[in-house]
Short mmCIF file of C-alpha atoms in Angstrom, two decimals:
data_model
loop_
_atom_site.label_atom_id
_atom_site.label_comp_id
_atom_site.label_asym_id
_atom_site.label_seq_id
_atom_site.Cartn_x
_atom_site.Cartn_y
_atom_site.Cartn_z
CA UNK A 1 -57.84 30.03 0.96
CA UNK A 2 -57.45 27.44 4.04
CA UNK A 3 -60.24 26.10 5.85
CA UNK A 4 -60.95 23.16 8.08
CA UNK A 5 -64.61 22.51 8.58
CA UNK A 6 -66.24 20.60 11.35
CA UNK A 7 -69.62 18.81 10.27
CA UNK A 8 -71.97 20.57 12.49
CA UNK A 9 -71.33 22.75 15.36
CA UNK A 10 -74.04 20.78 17.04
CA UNK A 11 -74.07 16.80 17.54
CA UNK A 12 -76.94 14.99 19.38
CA UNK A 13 -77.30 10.59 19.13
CA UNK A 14 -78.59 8.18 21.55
CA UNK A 15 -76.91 6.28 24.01
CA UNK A 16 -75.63 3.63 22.44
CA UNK A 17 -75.68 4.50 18.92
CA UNK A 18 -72.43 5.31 16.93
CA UNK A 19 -71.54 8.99 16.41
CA UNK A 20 -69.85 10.18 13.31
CA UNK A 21 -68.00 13.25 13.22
CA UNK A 22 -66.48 14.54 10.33
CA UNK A 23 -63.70 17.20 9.29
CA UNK A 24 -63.14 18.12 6.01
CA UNK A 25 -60.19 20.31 4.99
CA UNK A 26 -59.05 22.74 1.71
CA UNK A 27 -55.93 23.52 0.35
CA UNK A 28 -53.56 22.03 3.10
CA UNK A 29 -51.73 19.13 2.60
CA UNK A 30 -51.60 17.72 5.92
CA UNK A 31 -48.63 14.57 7.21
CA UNK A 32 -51.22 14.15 10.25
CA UNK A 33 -54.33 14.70 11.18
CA UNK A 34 -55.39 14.22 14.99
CA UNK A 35 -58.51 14.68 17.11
CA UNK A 36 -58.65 16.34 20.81
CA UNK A 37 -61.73 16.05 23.06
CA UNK A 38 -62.43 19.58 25.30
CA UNK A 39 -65.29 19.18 27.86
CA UNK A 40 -66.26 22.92 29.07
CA UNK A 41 -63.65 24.81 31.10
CA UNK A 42 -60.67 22.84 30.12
CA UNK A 43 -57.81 22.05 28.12
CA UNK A 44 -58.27 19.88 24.71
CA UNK A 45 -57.35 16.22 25.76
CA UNK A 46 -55.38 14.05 22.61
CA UNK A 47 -57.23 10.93 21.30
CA UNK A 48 -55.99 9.57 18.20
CA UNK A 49 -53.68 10.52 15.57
CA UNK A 50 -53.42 9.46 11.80
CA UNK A 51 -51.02 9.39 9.58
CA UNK A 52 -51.47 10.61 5.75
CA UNK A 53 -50.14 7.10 4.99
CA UNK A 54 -53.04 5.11 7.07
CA UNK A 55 -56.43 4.26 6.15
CA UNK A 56 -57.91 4.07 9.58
CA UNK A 57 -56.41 3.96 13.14
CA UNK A 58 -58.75 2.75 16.03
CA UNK A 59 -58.51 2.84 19.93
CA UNK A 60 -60.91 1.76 22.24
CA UNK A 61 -64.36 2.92 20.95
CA UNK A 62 -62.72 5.18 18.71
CA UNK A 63 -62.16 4.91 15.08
CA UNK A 64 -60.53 7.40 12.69
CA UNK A 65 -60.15 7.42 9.00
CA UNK A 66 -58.44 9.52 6.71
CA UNK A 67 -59.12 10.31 3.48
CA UNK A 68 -56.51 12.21 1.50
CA UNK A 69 -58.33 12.67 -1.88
CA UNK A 70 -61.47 13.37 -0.21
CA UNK A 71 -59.48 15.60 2.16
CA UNK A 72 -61.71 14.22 4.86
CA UNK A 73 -61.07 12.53 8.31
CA UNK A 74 -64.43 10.47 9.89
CA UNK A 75 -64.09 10.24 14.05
CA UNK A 76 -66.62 7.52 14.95
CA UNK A 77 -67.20 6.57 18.80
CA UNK A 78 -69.07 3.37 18.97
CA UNK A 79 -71.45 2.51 21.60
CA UNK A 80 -71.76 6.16 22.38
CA UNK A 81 -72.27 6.72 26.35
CA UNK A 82 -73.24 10.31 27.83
CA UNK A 83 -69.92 10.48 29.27
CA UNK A 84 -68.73 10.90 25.75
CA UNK A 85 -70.77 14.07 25.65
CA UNK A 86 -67.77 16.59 24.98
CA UNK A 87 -66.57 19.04 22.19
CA UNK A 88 -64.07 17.26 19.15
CA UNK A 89 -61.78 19.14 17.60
CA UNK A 90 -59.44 18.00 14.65
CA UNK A 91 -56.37 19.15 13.73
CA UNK A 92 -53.90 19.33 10.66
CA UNK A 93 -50.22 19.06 10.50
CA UNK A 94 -47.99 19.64 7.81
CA UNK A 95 -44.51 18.83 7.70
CA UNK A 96 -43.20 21.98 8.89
CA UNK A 97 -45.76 24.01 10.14
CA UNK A 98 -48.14 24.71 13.02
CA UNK A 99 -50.93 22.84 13.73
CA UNK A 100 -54.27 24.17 12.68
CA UNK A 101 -57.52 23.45 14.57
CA UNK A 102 -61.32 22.95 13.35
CA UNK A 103 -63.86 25.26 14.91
CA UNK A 104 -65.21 21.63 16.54
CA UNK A 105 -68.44 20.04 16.89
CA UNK A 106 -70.27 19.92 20.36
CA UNK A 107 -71.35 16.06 20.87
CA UNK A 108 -74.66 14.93 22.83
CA UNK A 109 -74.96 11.87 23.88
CA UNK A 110 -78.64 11.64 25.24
CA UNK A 111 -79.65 8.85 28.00
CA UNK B 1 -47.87 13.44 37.07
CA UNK B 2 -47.23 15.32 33.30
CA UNK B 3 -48.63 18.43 33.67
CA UNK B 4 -48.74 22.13 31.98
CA UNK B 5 -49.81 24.34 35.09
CA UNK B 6 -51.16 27.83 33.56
CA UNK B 7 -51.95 30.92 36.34
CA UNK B 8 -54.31 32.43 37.10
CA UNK B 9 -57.30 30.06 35.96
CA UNK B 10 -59.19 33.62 35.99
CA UNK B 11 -58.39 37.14 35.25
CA UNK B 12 -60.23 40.19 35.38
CA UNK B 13 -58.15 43.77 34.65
CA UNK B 14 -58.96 46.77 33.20
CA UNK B 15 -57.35 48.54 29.93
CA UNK B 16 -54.15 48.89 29.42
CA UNK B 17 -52.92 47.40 32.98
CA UNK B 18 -49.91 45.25 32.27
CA UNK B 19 -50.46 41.28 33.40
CA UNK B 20 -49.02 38.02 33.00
CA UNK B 21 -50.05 34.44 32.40
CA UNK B 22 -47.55 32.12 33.40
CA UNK B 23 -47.30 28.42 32.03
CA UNK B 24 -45.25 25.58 33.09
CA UNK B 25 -44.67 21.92 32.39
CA UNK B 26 -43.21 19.44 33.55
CA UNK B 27 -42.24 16.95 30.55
CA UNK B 28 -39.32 18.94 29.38
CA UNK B 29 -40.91 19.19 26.19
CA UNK B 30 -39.13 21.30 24.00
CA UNK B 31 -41.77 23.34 22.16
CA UNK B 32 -44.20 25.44 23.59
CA UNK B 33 -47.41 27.37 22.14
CA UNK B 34 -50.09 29.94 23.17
CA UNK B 35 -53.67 29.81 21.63
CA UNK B 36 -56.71 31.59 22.14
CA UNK B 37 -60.40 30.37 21.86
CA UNK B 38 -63.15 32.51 20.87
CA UNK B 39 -66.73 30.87 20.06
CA UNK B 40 -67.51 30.73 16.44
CA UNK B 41 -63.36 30.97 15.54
CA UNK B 42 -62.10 28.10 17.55
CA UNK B 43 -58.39 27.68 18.86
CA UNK B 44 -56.08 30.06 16.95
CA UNK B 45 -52.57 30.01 17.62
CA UNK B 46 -50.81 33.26 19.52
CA UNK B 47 -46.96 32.85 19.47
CA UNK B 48 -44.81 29.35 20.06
CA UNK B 49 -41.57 28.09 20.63
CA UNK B 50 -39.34 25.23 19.66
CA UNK B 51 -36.67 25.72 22.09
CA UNK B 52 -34.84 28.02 24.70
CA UNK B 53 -34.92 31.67 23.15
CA UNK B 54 -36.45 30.42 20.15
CA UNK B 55 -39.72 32.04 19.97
CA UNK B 56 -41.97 32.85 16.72
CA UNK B 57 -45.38 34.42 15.85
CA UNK B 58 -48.68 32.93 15.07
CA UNK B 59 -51.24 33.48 13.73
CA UNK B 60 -52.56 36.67 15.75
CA UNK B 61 -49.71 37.73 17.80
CA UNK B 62 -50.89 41.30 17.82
CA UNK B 63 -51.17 43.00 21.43
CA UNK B 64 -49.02 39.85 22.55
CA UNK B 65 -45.15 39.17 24.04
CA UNK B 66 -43.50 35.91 24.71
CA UNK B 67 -40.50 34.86 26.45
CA UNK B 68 -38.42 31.31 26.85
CA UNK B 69 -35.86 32.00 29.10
CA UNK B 70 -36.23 28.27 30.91
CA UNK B 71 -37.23 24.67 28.63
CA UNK B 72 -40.00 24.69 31.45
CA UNK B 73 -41.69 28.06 31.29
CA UNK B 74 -43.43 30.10 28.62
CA UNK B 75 -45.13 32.96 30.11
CA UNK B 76 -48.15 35.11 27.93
CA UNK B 77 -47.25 38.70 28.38
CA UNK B 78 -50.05 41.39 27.57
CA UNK B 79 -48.34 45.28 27.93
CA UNK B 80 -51.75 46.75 27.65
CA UNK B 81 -54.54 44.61 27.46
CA UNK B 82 -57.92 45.75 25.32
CA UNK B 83 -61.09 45.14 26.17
CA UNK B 84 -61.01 42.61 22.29
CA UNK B 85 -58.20 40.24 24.22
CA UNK B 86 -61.02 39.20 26.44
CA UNK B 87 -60.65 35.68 26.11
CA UNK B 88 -59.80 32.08 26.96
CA UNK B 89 -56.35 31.48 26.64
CA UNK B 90 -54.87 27.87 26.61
CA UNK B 91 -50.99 26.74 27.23
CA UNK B 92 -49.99 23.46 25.36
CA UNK B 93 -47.05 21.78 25.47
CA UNK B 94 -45.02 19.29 22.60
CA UNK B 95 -41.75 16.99 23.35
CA UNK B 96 -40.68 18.04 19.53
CA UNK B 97 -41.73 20.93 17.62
CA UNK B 98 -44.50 20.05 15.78
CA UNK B 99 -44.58 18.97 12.23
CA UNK B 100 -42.69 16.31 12.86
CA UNK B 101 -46.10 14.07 14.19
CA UNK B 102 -44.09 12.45 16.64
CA UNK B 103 -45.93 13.83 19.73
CA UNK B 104 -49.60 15.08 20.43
CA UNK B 105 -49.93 18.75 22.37
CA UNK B 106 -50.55 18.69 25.97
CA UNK B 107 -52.79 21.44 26.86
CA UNK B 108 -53.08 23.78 30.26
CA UNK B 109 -56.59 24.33 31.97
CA UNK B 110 -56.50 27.49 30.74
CA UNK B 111 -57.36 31.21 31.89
CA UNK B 112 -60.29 32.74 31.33
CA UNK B 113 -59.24 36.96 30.67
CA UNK B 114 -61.90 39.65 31.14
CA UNK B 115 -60.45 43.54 30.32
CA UNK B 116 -62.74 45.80 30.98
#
């Protein structure tokens, strides 16, 4: 069956440090793969998407890889501030279909 | 400013009571979506739409109805709400229908549904 998988539900690092969130998928064969921060009570907010054709895309802070054998995508912020504390979800696209979302993982970022 | 405007932010009702969330935006995207997000089974996708009168199920559109009369609106229609559609329930927004990668989703603020 399906699944996307979010490393931990759970995320805590120290300010400053770089934090490394991972998403791993099965039996999809996604054209894109992007990554949406939520903070509580709101709307998921776009960062950065990757195409099936690119290694690693990078904004800001942010860095994303993708991994097509490994059917994994790393989301790394850098330099990690407590304003980055949020929840990260990833999500697949296929050619054709709907996106699908990861359950997420709730980032810390402790003073 | 780009917006998808979703009403009311909070809703309590009791079973069976007819409502409506209403969603707008202001992009003129063309496709439209309803999700809702539960803890432990993240965003899950309700109905969507690429177009004017073009609507289609997803993934638990059970207890739901959907209409696209306007490019701008997309309202969340529940005929009579159970207490297991308590929820929070997010609009988002696309300027093509997806698949295509060529634009992220724009999300509402969401409305937070209690049926008692």
């Amino acid at each position: 069956s399906q699944k996307i998988e979010q490393n931990s539900e759970a995320l805590n690092i120290q300010e400053g440090k770089t934090a490394t969130l991972t998403c791993n998928y099965t039996n999809y064969s996604p054209a894109y793969l992007q990554w949406y921060r939520q903070d509580p009570g709101r709307g998921p907010v776009f960062l950065l998407l990757i195409r099936e054709n690119e290694k690693e895309k990078r904004k800001e802070r942010l860095k994303v890889t993708f991994d097509t054998t490994l059917k994994q995508s790393l989301f790394h912020i850098t330099a990690s501030q407590p304003a980055d504390s949020a929840t990260y979800l990833c999500a697949l696209e296929s050619y054709g279909q709907n996106f699908v979302f990861g359950p997420g993982t709730r980032l810390s970022v402790l003073p | 400013e780009a917006q998808v405007t979703q009403n009311p932010r909070y809703l309590i009702t009791v079973t069976g009571k007819k409502l409506t969330v209403t969603c707008s935006q202001n992009m003129n995207h063309e496709y439209m979506s309803w999700y809702r997000q539960d803890p432990g089974l993240g965003l899950r996708q309700i109905y969507y739409s690429m177009n004017v009168e073009v609507t289609d199920k997803g993934d638990v559109p059970e207890g739901y109805k959907v209409s696209r009369k306007e490019k701008r609106n997309f309202p969340l229609i529940l005929e009579s709400p159970s207490p297991n559609q308590t929820s929070l329930y997010f609009c988002a927004s696309s300027q093509t229908w997806v698949g295509m990668g060529n634009s992220p989703l724009h999300f509402g603020n969401g409305t937070r549904l209690t049926v008692t």
